[in-house]
């Protein structure tokens, strides 16, 4: 008999304007009074005094704080073991790198990790794995979901808009990743976890049905953050990234390998989702509508991304993961490449 699932989920998720001002009281409510703080590059200047004042007001002691700009496993391991034994939590404030680094330090030290993303560029702030560098290679290592997540929507909306587009691309990708997972099961290569799939589906459906006029609106950003956090839970339930990362993510991973200067994760993933939804013949109208109406396509058109890179990435993609997505079959790779060569929209936004 299989044992019933048991998973860890974050104890708090605060998403609102100026949430960072309340960090101290949020921690105090959790009984946390001694922390170490890690900021992304240049972020102490931007948010340092806001954070320190909030913690001071709530009598939360900062045992150590610094900026970090590394995701090398060796550096992170060393830093983790120099954390004071008095620390009750590890806090990461910033973009992808510092979130991954602090998440992994918390995991190594068995300390709660508080995730404070300053942009919505991917679902990494709410995922249970960390993307680190081991001998110059980017590797996804198991860690643990954040103990708590604080997202200041005021900060998110003033960050460069490319980060919002990247989040949109990463979120919409659940449409194709779920379908790949189901296909993989149909072909006899895996077993889908019903509950993880349901959560991932609800996350993306809730996001794509959110009414908005402008992507900077609070409701839109909150939906985006909540949905990204929900897909992190799907990932945790499944015990793998399968529900949230399919053929479209493999194309992005391949681009990262092929290019000296890849684009943001969710930007690459979003274009790949558009391609794969057509190949899968699955919900592509919805994908196209979201990417068009949000301005995602217009943004991508400014980036000088190359058709040839996508063609090469499609061929490389299936070699990167031992799975069975649509791209693991020749005929679907051929369809994807035909689409890149001939789709009218892609001709206008890729070069
Ligand atoms: Zn992703």
PDB file of N, CA, C and O and ligand atoms in Angstrom, residues 121-124 170-171 173-174 244-245 249 253 265-266 269, ligand 1:
ATOM      1  N   UNK A 121      10.148  37.140 -11.863  1.00  0.00           N
ATOM      2  CA  UNK A 121      10.661  36.617 -13.126  1.00  0.00           C
ATOM      3  C   UNK A 121      10.465  35.120 -13.309  1.00  0.00           C
ATOM      4  O   UNK A 121      10.540  34.627 -14.423  1.00  0.00           O
ATOM      5  N   UNK A 122      10.230  34.362 -12.225  1.00  0.00           N
ATOM      6  CA  UNK A 122       9.977  32.927 -12.375  1.00  0.00           C
ATOM      7  C   UNK A 122       9.294  32.408 -11.116  1.00  0.00           C
ATOM      8  O   UNK A 122       9.068  33.159 -10.173  1.00  0.00           O
ATOM      9  N   UNK A 123       9.011  31.091 -11.105  1.00  0.00           N
ATOM     10  CA  UNK A 123       8.373  30.521  -9.909  1.00  0.00           C
ATOM     11  C   UNK A 123       9.405  30.087  -8.864  1.00  0.00           C
ATOM     12  O   UNK A 123       9.062  29.428  -7.892  1.00  0.00           O
ATOM     13  N   UNK A 124      10.673  30.456  -9.076  1.00  0.00           N
ATOM     14  CA  UNK A 124      11.745  30.027  -8.174  1.00  0.00           C
ATOM     15  C   UNK A 124      11.544  30.445  -6.719  1.00  0.00           C
ATOM     16  O   UNK A 124      11.934  29.731  -5.806  1.00  0.00           O
ATOM     17  N   UNK A 170       6.603  32.289 -17.574  1.00  0.00           N
ATOM     18  CA  UNK A 170       6.792  31.096 -16.742  1.00  0.00           C
ATOM     19  C   UNK A 170       5.442  30.540 -16.288  1.00  0.00           C
ATOM     20  O   UNK A 170       5.272  29.332 -16.162  1.00  0.00           O
ATOM     21  N   UNK A 171       4.493  31.432 -16.040  1.00  0.00           N
ATOM     22  CA  UNK A 171       3.177  30.985 -15.560  1.00  0.00           C
ATOM     23  C   UNK A 171       2.367  30.311 -16.665  1.00  0.00           C
ATOM     24  O   UNK A 171       1.786  29.240 -16.468  1.00  0.00           O
ATOM     25  N   UNK A 173       3.358  28.741 -19.058  1.00  0.00           N
ATOM     26  CA  UNK A 173       3.978  27.475 -19.472  1.00  0.00           C
ATOM     27  C   UNK A 173       3.342  26.257 -18.822  1.00  0.00           C
ATOM     28  O   UNK A 173       3.532  25.131 -19.276  1.00  0.00           O
ATOM     29  N   UNK A 174       2.594  26.476 -17.748  1.00  0.00           N
ATOM     30  CA  UNK A 174       1.965  25.308 -17.103  1.00  0.00           C
ATOM     31  C   UNK A 174       0.939  24.658 -18.029  1.00  0.00           C
ATOM     32  O   UNK A 174       0.607  23.496 -17.883  1.00  0.00           O
ATOM     33  N   UNK A 244       5.322  21.378 -13.662  1.00  0.00           N
ATOM     34  CA  UNK A 244       5.558  22.800 -13.960  1.00  0.00           C
ATOM     35  C   UNK A 244       6.640  23.034 -15.008  1.00  0.00           C
ATOM     36  O   UNK A 244       6.973  24.170 -15.323  1.00  0.00           O
ATOM     37  N   UNK A 245       7.178  21.974 -15.551  1.00  0.00           N
ATOM     38  CA  UNK A 245       8.296  22.128 -16.479  1.00  0.00           C
ATOM     39  C   UNK A 245       8.287  20.989 -17.494  1.00  0.00           C
ATOM     40  O   UNK A 245       8.607  19.856 -17.158  1.00  0.00           O
ATOM     41  N   UNK A 249      10.122  24.169 -21.194  1.00  0.00           N
ATOM     42  CA  UNK A 249      11.277  24.458 -20.349  1.00  0.00           C
ATOM     43  C   UNK A 249      12.553  23.842 -20.937  1.00  0.00           C
ATOM     44  O   UNK A 249      13.635  24.414 -20.806  1.00  0.00           O
ATOM     45  N   UNK A 253      16.071  25.601 -21.505  1.00  0.00           N
ATOM     46  CA  UNK A 253      17.352  25.072 -20.998  1.00  0.00           C
ATOM     47  C   UNK A 253      18.348  24.929 -22.156  1.00  0.00           C
ATOM     48  O   UNK A 253      19.541  25.198 -22.003  1.00  0.00           O
ATOM     49  N   UNK A 265      14.615  33.684 -18.062  1.00  0.00           N
ATOM     50  CA  UNK A 265      13.995  32.354 -18.073  1.00  0.00           C
ATOM     51  C   UNK A 265      12.579  32.367 -18.652  1.00  0.00           C
ATOM     52  O   UNK A 265      12.274  31.672 -19.614  1.00  0.00           O
ATOM     53  N   UNK A 266      11.714  33.180 -18.065  1.00  0.00           N
ATOM     54  CA  UNK A 266      10.309  33.146 -18.459  1.00  0.00           C
ATOM     55  C   UNK A 266      10.044  33.743 -19.835  1.00  0.00           C
ATOM     56  O   UNK A 266       9.024  33.450 -20.457  1.00  0.00           O
ATOM     57  N   UNK A 269      10.853  30.789 -22.005  1.00  0.00           N
ATOM     58  CA  UNK A 269       9.829  29.769 -21.754  1.00  0.00           C
ATOM     59  C   UNK A 269       8.495  30.184 -22.395  1.00  0.00           C
ATOM     60  O   UNK A 269       7.775  29.352 -22.946  1.00  0.00           O
TER      61      UNK A 269
HETATM   62 ZN1  LIG B   1      10.117  27.992 -15.036  1.00  0.00          ZN
END
